[in-house]
PDB file of C-alpha atoms in Angstrom:
ATOM      1  CA  UNK R1178       0.004   0.008  -0.127  1.00 42.00           C
ATOM      2  CA  UNK R1179       1.253   3.379  -0.917  1.00 48.00           C
ATOM      3  CA  UNK R1180       0.892   5.985   1.920  1.00 67.00           C
ATOM      4  CA  UNK R1181      -1.298   9.068   1.048  1.00 80.00           C
ATOM      5  CA  UNK R1182      -0.617  12.701   0.861  1.00 89.00           C
ATOM      6  CA  UNK R1183      -0.149  14.287   4.188  1.00 93.00           C
ATOM      7  CA  UNK R1184      -2.331  16.849   5.564  1.00 95.00           C
ATOM      8  CA  UNK R1185      -1.546  20.510   5.051  1.00 96.00           C
ATOM      9  CA  UNK R1186      -2.438  23.495   7.242  1.00 97.00           C
ATOM     10  CA  UNK R1187      -4.915  24.524   4.624  1.00 97.00           C
ATOM     11  CA  UNK R1188      -6.427  21.049   4.689  1.00 97.00           C
ATOM     12  CA  UNK R1189      -6.885  21.403   8.547  1.00 97.00           C
ATOM     13  CA  UNK R1190      -8.558  24.856   8.017  1.00 97.00           C
ATOM     14  CA  UNK R1191     -11.003  23.402   5.513  1.00 97.00           C
ATOM     15  CA  UNK R1192     -11.766  20.349   7.697  1.00 97.00           C
ATOM     16  CA  UNK R1193     -12.567  22.563  10.652  1.00 97.00           C
ATOM     17  CA  UNK R1194     -14.859  24.740   8.522  1.00 97.00           C
ATOM     18  CA  UNK R1195     -16.735  21.759   7.023  1.00 97.00           C
ATOM     19  CA  UNK R1196     -16.782  19.996  10.426  1.00 97.00           C
ATOM     20  CA  UNK R1197     -18.372  23.012  12.085  1.00 98.00           C
ATOM     21  CA  UNK R1198     -21.143  22.899   9.338  1.00 97.00           C
ATOM     22  CA  UNK R1199     -21.551  19.146   9.930  1.00 97.00           C
ATOM     23  CA  UNK R1200     -21.941  19.537  13.725  1.00 98.00           C
ATOM     24  CA  UNK R1201     -24.411  22.482  13.291  1.00 97.00           C
ATOM     25  CA  UNK R1202     -26.563  20.349  10.896  1.00 98.00           C
ATOM     26  CA  UNK R1203     -26.632  17.491  13.176  1.00 98.00           C
ATOM     27  CA  UNK R1204     -27.401  19.568  16.323  1.00 97.00           C
ATOM     28  CA  UNK R1205     -30.408  21.077  14.465  1.00 97.00           C
ATOM     29  CA  UNK R1206     -31.714  17.938  13.101  1.00 98.00           C
ATOM     30  CA  UNK R1207     -31.459  15.800  16.332  1.00 97.00           C
ATOM     31  CA  UNK R1208     -32.252  18.727  18.649  1.00 97.00           C
ATOM     32  CA  UNK R1209     -29.473  17.727  20.968  1.00 97.00           C
ATOM     33  CA  UNK R1210     -26.922  20.032  22.576  1.00 96.00           C
ATOM     34  CA  UNK R1211     -23.803  18.732  20.957  1.00 97.00           C
ATOM     35  CA  UNK R1212     -22.129  22.236  20.973  1.00 97.00           C
ATOM     36  CA  UNK R1213     -24.215  24.581  23.145  1.00 96.00           C
ATOM     37  CA  UNK R1214     -21.831  27.524  22.210  1.00 97.00           C
ATOM     38  CA  UNK R1215     -21.687  26.911  18.447  1.00 97.00           C
ATOM     39  CA  UNK R1216     -22.376  30.389  17.301  1.00 97.00           C
ATOM     40  CA  UNK R1217     -19.435  31.968  19.406  1.00 97.00           C
ATOM     41  CA  UNK R1218     -17.221  28.973  18.812  1.00 97.00           C
ATOM     42  CA  UNK R1219     -17.694  29.324  14.990  1.00 97.00           C
ATOM     43  CA  UNK R1220     -16.926  33.044  15.127  1.00 96.00           C
ATOM     44  CA  UNK R1221     -13.820  32.367  17.395  1.00 96.00           C
ATOM     45  CA  UNK R1222     -12.467  29.504  15.116  1.00 96.00           C
ATOM     46  CA  UNK R1223     -12.902  31.775  11.918  1.00 93.00           C
ATOM     47  CA  UNK R1224      -9.901  33.698  13.227  1.00 92.00           C
ATOM     48  CA  UNK R1225      -8.246  30.323  14.567  1.00 95.00           C
ATOM     49  CA  UNK R1226      -4.836  28.965  14.193  1.00 97.00           C
ATOM     50  CA  UNK R1227      -4.847  25.551  12.289  1.00 97.00           C
ATOM     51  CA  UNK R1228      -1.799  23.401  11.863  1.00 97.00           C
ATOM     52  CA  UNK R1229      -0.898  20.009  10.402  1.00 96.00           C
ATOM     53  CA  UNK R1230       1.916  18.490  12.526  1.00 95.00           C
ATOM     54  CA  UNK R1231       3.272  15.100  13.601  1.00 93.00           C
ATOM     55  CA  UNK R1232       1.514  14.017  16.814  1.00 87.00           C
ATOM     56  CA  UNK R1233       2.946  11.050  18.604  1.00 72.00           C
ATOM     57  CA  UNK R1234       0.480   8.442  19.776  1.00 60.00           C
ATOM     58  CA  UNK R1235       0.989   6.525  23.035  1.00 50.00           C
ATOM     59  CA  UNK R1236       3.085   3.364  22.402  1.00 43.00           C
ATOM     60  CA  UNK R1237       1.057   0.185  22.105  1.00 40.00           C
ATOM     61  CA  UNK R1238      -2.162   2.089  21.113  1.00 42.00           C
ATOM     62  CA  UNK R1239      -2.542   1.916  17.366  1.00 36.00           C
ATOM     63  CA  UNK R1240      -6.017   3.291  17.495  1.00 39.00           C
ATOM     64  CA  UNK R1241      -5.755   5.617  20.494  1.00 55.00           C
ATOM     65  CA  UNK R1242      -7.634   8.348  18.618  1.00 65.00           C
ATOM     66  CA  UNK R1243      -4.962  10.832  19.668  1.00 78.00           C
ATOM     67  CA  UNK R1244      -4.626  12.288  16.304  1.00 91.00           C
ATOM     68  CA  UNK R1245      -5.300  15.978  17.303  1.00 94.00           C
ATOM     69  CA  UNK R1246      -5.313  18.667  19.802  1.00 94.00           C
ATOM     70  CA  UNK R1247      -6.922  21.940  20.842  1.00 95.00           C
ATOM     71  CA  UNK R1248      -4.958  24.655  22.350  1.00 96.00           C
ATOM     72  CA  UNK R1249      -6.887  27.646  23.770  1.00 95.00           C
ATOM     73  CA  UNK R1250      -8.148  30.021  22.751  1.00 94.00           C
ATOM     74  CA  UNK R1251      -8.617  29.005  19.042  1.00 96.00           C
ATOM     75  CA  UNK R1252      -5.867  26.587  17.833  1.00 97.00           C
ATOM     76  CA  UNK R1253      -6.424  23.160  16.367  1.00 97.00           C
ATOM     77  CA  UNK R1254      -3.756  20.791  15.264  1.00 97.00           C
ATOM     78  CA  UNK R1255      -4.209  17.548  13.441  1.00 96.00           C
ATOM     79  CA  UNK R1256      -1.869  14.876  12.727  1.00 95.00           C
ATOM     80  CA  UNK R1257      -0.419  15.094   9.163  1.00 94.00           C
ATOM     81  CA  UNK R1258      -0.474  11.366   8.791  1.00 91.00           C
ATOM     82  CA  UNK R1259      -4.271  11.060   9.218  1.00 92.00           C
ATOM     83  CA  UNK R1260      -5.022  10.243   5.532  1.00 90.00           C
ATOM     84  CA  UNK R1261      -2.765   7.099   6.056  1.00 88.00           C
ATOM     85  CA  UNK R1262      -4.107   6.129   9.450  1.00 85.00           C
ATOM     86  CA  UNK R1263      -5.383   2.913   8.074  1.00 83.00           C
ATOM     87  CA  UNK R1264      -1.904   1.720   7.333  1.00 74.00           C
ATOM     88  CA  UNK R1265      -1.045  -1.165   6.873  1.00 72.00           C
ATOM     89  CA  UNK R1266      -4.660  -1.727   5.929  1.00 78.00           C
ATOM     90  CA  UNK R1267      -6.087  -0.570   2.878  1.00 78.00           C
ATOM     91  CA  UNK R1268      -9.317   1.127   4.036  1.00 87.00           C
ATOM     92  CA  UNK R1269      -9.454   4.720   2.703  1.00 89.00           C
ATOM     93  CA  UNK R1270     -13.040   5.106   4.096  1.00 92.00           C
ATOM     94  CA  UNK R1271     -11.619   4.375   7.590  1.00 92.00           C
ATOM     95  CA  UNK R1272      -8.942   7.005   7.223  1.00 92.00           C
ATOM     96  CA  UNK R1273     -11.273   9.568   5.827  1.00 95.00           C
ATOM     97  CA  UNK R1274     -13.837   9.104   8.462  1.00 95.00           C
ATOM     98  CA  UNK R1275     -11.189   9.115  11.264  1.00 95.00           C
ATOM     99  CA  UNK R1276      -9.839  12.465   9.893  1.00 96.00           C
ATOM    100  CA  UNK R1277     -13.206  14.064  10.078  1.00 97.00           C
ATOM    101  CA  UNK R1278     -13.856  12.535  13.501  1.00 96.00           C
ATOM    102  CA  UNK R1279     -10.573  13.853  14.801  1.00 96.00           C
ATOM    103  CA  UNK R1280     -11.541  17.534  13.620  1.00 97.00           C
ATOM    104  CA  UNK R1281     -14.985  17.216  15.122  1.00 97.00           C
ATOM    105  CA  UNK R1282     -13.432  15.886  18.343  1.00 96.00           C
ATOM    106  CA  UNK R1283     -11.126  19.037  18.760  1.00 97.00           C
ATOM    107  CA  UNK R1284     -13.921  21.451  17.738  1.00 98.00           C
ATOM    108  CA  UNK R1285     -16.099  20.219  20.575  1.00 97.00           C
ATOM    109  CA  UNK R1286     -13.113  20.651  22.988  1.00 97.00           C
ATOM    110  CA  UNK R1287     -13.022  24.269  21.679  1.00 98.00           C
ATOM    111  CA  UNK R1288     -16.795  24.659  22.327  1.00 98.00           C
ATOM    112  CA  UNK R1289     -16.164  23.496  25.913  1.00 97.00           C
ATOM    113  CA  UNK R1290     -13.579  26.113  26.383  1.00 97.00           C
ATOM    114  CA  UNK R1291     -15.815  28.835  24.937  1.00 97.00           C
ATOM    115  CA  UNK R1292     -18.376  27.851  27.468  1.00 96.00           C
ATOM    116  CA  UNK R1293     -15.902  28.273  30.378  1.00 97.00           C
ATOM    117  CA  UNK R1294     -15.180  24.408  30.722  1.00 97.00           C
ATOM    118  CA  UNK R1295     -18.243  24.111  33.024  1.00 97.00           C
ATOM    119  CA  UNK R1296     -18.365  20.359  32.628  1.00 97.00           C
ATOM    120  CA  UNK R1297     -14.848  19.838  33.644  1.00 97.00           C
ATOM    121  CA  UNK R1298     -15.014  22.124  36.597  1.00 97.00           C
ATOM    122  CA  UNK R1299     -18.298  20.840  37.882  1.00 97.00           C
ATOM    123  CA  UNK R1300     -17.125  17.052  37.367  1.00 97.00           C
ATOM    124  CA  UNK R1301     -13.864  17.756  39.398  1.00 97.00           C
ATOM    125  CA  UNK R1302     -15.968  19.300  42.031  1.00 97.00           C
ATOM    126  CA  UNK R1303     -18.346  16.441  42.183  1.00 97.00           C
ATOM    127  CA  UNK R1304     -15.583  13.971  42.431  1.00 97.00           C
ATOM    128  CA  UNK R1305     -13.994  15.661  45.345  1.00 96.00           C
ATOM    129  CA  UNK R1306     -17.228  16.015  47.178  1.00 96.00           C
ATOM    130  CA  UNK R1307     -18.645  12.668  46.543  1.00 96.00           C
ATOM    131  CA  UNK R1308     -15.780  10.090  45.880  1.00 95.00           C
ATOM    132  CA  UNK R1309     -13.309  10.866  48.597  1.00 94.00           C
ATOM    133  CA  UNK R1310     -13.042   7.103  49.365  1.00 94.00           C
ATOM    134  CA  UNK R1311     -12.161   6.111  45.885  1.00 94.00           C
ATOM    135  CA  UNK R1312      -9.721   9.028  45.725  1.00 94.00           C
ATOM    136  CA  UNK R1313      -8.053   7.769  48.849  1.00 93.00           C
ATOM    137  CA  UNK R1314      -7.698   4.216  47.690  1.00 92.00           C
ATOM    138  CA  UNK R1315      -6.432   5.275  44.263  1.00 91.00           C
ATOM    139  CA  UNK R1316      -3.895   7.633  45.711  1.00 89.00           C
ATOM    140  CA  UNK R1317      -2.450   4.975  47.971  1.00 89.00           C
ATOM    141  CA  UNK R1318      -1.999   2.823  44.934  1.00 88.00           C
ATOM    142  CA  UNK R1319      -0.285   5.642  43.021  1.00 86.00           C
ATOM    143  CA  UNK R1320       2.116   6.240  45.894  1.00 83.00           C
ATOM    144  CA  UNK R1321       2.976   2.599  46.161  1.00 82.00           C
ATOM    145  CA  UNK R1322       3.710   2.584  42.307  1.00 80.00           C
ATOM    146  CA  UNK R1323       5.951   5.698  42.687  1.00 73.00           C
ATOM    147  CA  UNK R1324       3.916   7.962  40.557  1.00 64.00           C
ATOM    148  CA  UNK R1325       3.280  10.466  43.419  1.00 64.00           C
ATOM    149  CA  UNK R1326       5.471  13.032  41.789  1.00 72.00           C
ATOM    150  CA  UNK R1327       2.772  13.536  39.128  1.00 79.00           C
ATOM    151  CA  UNK R1328      -0.397  13.053  41.086  1.00 85.00           C
ATOM    152  CA  UNK R1329       0.328  14.484  44.638  1.00 85.00           C
ATOM    153  CA  UNK R1330      -3.072  14.980  46.143  1.00 90.00           C
ATOM    154  CA  UNK R1331      -6.844  14.441  45.790  1.00 92.00           C
ATOM    155  CA  UNK R1332      -7.200  17.678  43.624  1.00 94.00           C
ATOM    156  CA  UNK R1333      -4.767  16.320  41.090  1.00 93.00           C
ATOM    157  CA  UNK R1334      -6.280  12.937  40.890  1.00 94.00           C
ATOM    158  CA  UNK R1335      -9.947  14.458  40.719  1.00 96.00           C
ATOM    159  CA  UNK R1336      -8.670  16.868  37.941  1.00 95.00           C
ATOM    160  CA  UNK R1337      -7.299  13.806  36.043  1.00 93.00           C
ATOM    161  CA  UNK R1338     -10.561  11.876  36.325  1.00 94.00           C
ATOM    162  CA  UNK R1339     -12.646  14.894  35.331  1.00 96.00           C
ATOM    163  CA  UNK R1340     -10.451  15.440  32.183  1.00 94.00           C
ATOM    164  CA  UNK R1341     -10.945  11.691  31.240  1.00 93.00           C
ATOM    165  CA  UNK R1342     -14.677  11.989  31.765  1.00 95.00           C
ATOM    166  CA  UNK R1343     -14.834  15.089  29.628  1.00 95.00           C
ATOM    167  CA  UNK R1344     -12.879  13.452  26.865  1.00 94.00           C
ATOM    168  CA  UNK R1345     -15.142  10.517  27.073  1.00 94.00           C
ATOM    169  CA  UNK R1346     -18.124  12.835  26.700  1.00 96.00           C
ATOM    170  CA  UNK R1347     -16.387  14.545  23.788  1.00 96.00           C
ATOM    171  CA  UNK R1348     -15.826  11.314  21.999  1.00 95.00           C
ATOM    172  CA  UNK R1349     -19.446  10.343  22.426  1.00 96.00           C
ATOM    173  CA  UNK R1350     -20.734  13.777  20.990  1.00 97.00           C
ATOM    174  CA  UNK R1351     -18.338  13.293  18.111  1.00 97.00           C
ATOM    175  CA  UNK R1352     -19.598   9.871  17.389  1.00 97.00           C
ATOM    176  CA  UNK R1353     -23.199  11.049  17.559  1.00 98.00           C
ATOM    177  CA  UNK R1354     -22.468  13.488  14.792  1.00 98.00           C
ATOM    178  CA  UNK R1355     -20.711  11.033  12.363  1.00 98.00           C
ATOM    179  CA  UNK R1356     -23.158   8.301  13.053  1.00 97.00           C
ATOM    180  CA  UNK R1357     -26.036  10.570  12.145  1.00 97.00           C
ATOM    181  CA  UNK R1358     -24.364  11.487   8.961  1.00 97.00           C
ATOM    182  CA  UNK R1359     -23.699   7.956   8.204  1.00 97.00           C
ATOM    183  CA  UNK R1360     -20.005   8.179   7.706  1.00 97.00           C
ATOM    184  CA  UNK R1361     -18.524   4.850   6.740  1.00 96.00           C
ATOM    185  CA  UNK R1362     -16.506   2.771   9.240  1.00 94.00           C
ATOM    186  CA  UNK R1363     -17.532   5.037  12.001  1.00 95.00           C
ATOM    187  CA  UNK R1364     -18.635   1.963  14.075  1.00 93.00           C
ATOM    188  CA  UNK R1365     -15.254   0.294  13.441  1.00 91.00           C
ATOM    189  CA  UNK R1366     -13.533   3.466  14.660  1.00 91.00           C
ATOM    190  CA  UNK R1367     -15.787   3.508  17.763  1.00 92.00           C
ATOM    191  CA  UNK R1368     -15.052  -0.037  18.519  1.00 89.00           C
ATOM    192  CA  UNK R1369     -11.338   0.772  18.648  1.00 85.00           C
ATOM    193  CA  UNK R1370     -11.908   2.990  21.709  1.00 84.00           C
ATOM    194  CA  UNK R1371     -13.207  -0.029  23.677  1.00 79.00           C
ATOM    195  CA  UNK R1372      -9.599  -0.757  24.634  1.00 73.00           C
ATOM    196  CA  UNK R1373      -9.374   2.227  26.793  1.00 72.00           C
ATOM    197  CA  UNK R1374      -9.745   1.913  30.595  1.00 72.00           C
ATOM    198  CA  UNK R1375     -12.786   3.972  30.597  1.00 76.00           C
ATOM    199  CA  UNK R1376     -14.056   3.400  26.976  1.00 86.00           C
ATOM    200  CA  UNK R1377     -16.391   6.029  25.653  1.00 90.00           C
ATOM    201  CA  UNK R1378     -18.723   3.364  24.388  1.00 90.00           C
ATOM    202  CA  UNK R1379     -19.927   3.015  27.956  1.00 91.00           C
ATOM    203  CA  UNK R1380     -22.124   5.952  26.944  1.00 94.00           C
ATOM    204  CA  UNK R1381     -23.427   4.287  23.767  1.00 94.00           C
ATOM    205  CA  UNK R1382     -24.260   1.138  25.936  1.00 92.00           C
ATOM    206  CA  UNK R1383     -26.178   3.341  28.282  1.00 94.00           C
ATOM    207  CA  UNK R1384     -27.795   5.051  25.299  1.00 96.00           C
ATOM    208  CA  UNK R1385     -29.144   1.793  23.942  1.00 93.00           C
ATOM    209  CA  UNK R1386     -31.005   1.378  27.177  1.00 91.00           C
ATOM    210  CA  UNK R1387     -31.977   4.905  28.188  1.00 93.00           C
ATOM    211  CA  UNK R1388     -31.910   6.793  25.104  1.00 95.00           C
ATOM    212  CA  UNK R1389     -29.632   9.828  23.545  1.00 96.00           C
ATOM    213  CA  UNK R1390     -31.651  12.511  25.622  1.00 96.00           C
ATOM    214  CA  UNK R1391     -31.038  10.828  28.669  1.00 96.00           C
ATOM    215  CA  UNK R1392     -27.234  10.571  27.897  1.00 97.00           C
ATOM    216  CA  UNK R1393     -26.931  14.258  26.914  1.00 97.00           C
ATOM    217  CA  UNK R1394     -28.791  15.107  30.166  1.00 97.00           C
ATOM    218  CA  UNK R1395     -25.953  13.555  32.133  1.00 95.00           C
ATOM    219  CA  UNK R1396     -23.530  16.380  30.971  1.00 94.00           C
ATOM    220  CA  UNK R1397     -26.233  19.362  30.631  1.00 94.00           C
ATOM    221  CA  UNK R1398     -29.037  19.219  33.352  1.00 94.00           C
ATOM    222  CA  UNK R1399     -27.044  16.678  35.607  1.00 94.00           C
ATOM    223  CA  UNK R1400     -23.733  18.416  35.099  1.00 96.00           C
ATOM    224  CA  UNK R1401     -21.776  18.070  38.403  1.00 95.00           C
ATOM    225  CA  UNK R1402     -23.705  14.955  39.504  1.00 95.00           C
ATOM    226  CA  UNK R1403     -22.017  12.326  37.230  1.00 96.00           C
ATOM    227  CA  UNK R1404     -18.436  11.198  36.333  1.00 95.00           C
ATOM    228  CA  UNK R1405     -16.620   8.066  35.177  1.00 93.00           C
ATOM    229  CA  UNK R1406     -17.535   6.383  38.411  1.00 94.00           C
ATOM    230  CA  UNK R1407     -21.244   6.742  38.031  1.00 95.00           C
ATOM    231  CA  UNK R1408     -21.033   5.901  34.230  1.00 93.00           C
ATOM    232  CA  UNK R1409     -19.177   2.644  35.108  1.00 91.00           C
ATOM    233  CA  UNK R1410     -21.706   1.789  37.930  1.00 92.00           C
ATOM    234  CA  UNK R1411     -24.690   2.339  35.700  1.00 93.00           C
ATOM    235  CA  UNK R1412     -23.196   0.322  33.010  1.00 90.00           C
ATOM    236  CA  UNK R1413     -22.371  -2.597  35.409  1.00 89.00           C
ATOM    237  CA  UNK R1414     -25.997  -2.430  36.745  1.00 90.00           C
ATOM    238  CA  UNK R1415     -27.347  -2.636  33.215  1.00 86.00           C
ATOM    239  CA  UNK R1416     -25.305  -5.829  32.572  1.00 80.00           C
ATOM    240  CA  UNK R1417     -26.337  -7.289  35.787  1.00 81.00           C
ATOM    241  CA  UNK R1418     -29.989  -6.796  34.980  1.00 77.00           C
ATOM    242  CA  UNK R1419     -29.394  -8.250  31.466  1.00 71.00           C
ATOM    243  CA  UNK R1420     -27.737 -11.339  33.043  1.00 70.00           C
ATOM    244  CA  UNK R1421     -30.648 -11.777  35.507  1.00 67.00           C
ATOM    245  CA  UNK R1422     -33.068 -11.465  32.655  1.00 63.00           C
ATOM    246  CA  UNK R1423     -31.365 -14.361  30.728  1.00 60.00           C
ATOM    247  CA  UNK R1424     -31.470 -16.472  33.783  1.00 55.00           C
ATOM    248  CA  UNK R1425     -35.187 -16.216  34.534  1.00 49.00           C
TER     249      UNK R1425
END
C-alpha cells in the first residue's frame, strides 16, 4: 500500500470549517446540545490557528484516537498522517472518517472552552465531594507505584478523572455527529476505543437502554452529578440486569 498525501495547514482549516457545518446540521436535526456555544465557537474559530503536524500516539495504542489537539483560545492541530491512519490496511474510508472524527473532536473541545469548561470544573468538584473514598484508595496505589510526583493529592487525581470524563463525553458527542451523517467505518472506529480503561462506548451502551436524550442530560442538566464512576456503575448495573433476565 502507498501512503497517502499528508495533511497541510490549509487542509486542517477546511476540515474545521466543514466539520463546524456538519456539527451544526446534526445539532439542528437531532435537537441535541452537541455544541451549546456553536455560534460563538464558530466566530472564534474563523480567526483560529490551524496546523498539520506530527502527533505522537502513546506506544502500544495503534488506535488511540489521539490524532489532534486543541490549544486555547482557538488553535487546532491535526496529525499530518491522518490520511494514512489505516496503514497497513487498505481502508481509505476508515482514514477519511477518522480524519473528520478527529476534527470534530477538537472542535467540541473548543466549544467547551468557549463555554468556560463548565463540565470539567463541575465534574472535578463532584468527584472531590462525592468520591473521597475512591480518591483515597487510588492515591494509595499511586504512591505505592511511585507515581506520586505527578499525582500529589486528591485535587490532582480528581482533575485527571474529570479530564478523562470530559474526553469520554467529547468522543461520544463526536460519534453521534458522524453516526447521524452515516459516515463509513464510524462503528469500526468507535469499537477501537473500547480498549481504553474507561471506554467512551460506555455511553453508547447506556444510550441503548436509556436513549440519547438521557445521555445528553448527564452532561447538561445533571452536570456536576455524574462522572466516570457513575458511568461505570450504571453500565455494570445494566449488565447485571441483562444477566438476570437471561437466567429467568
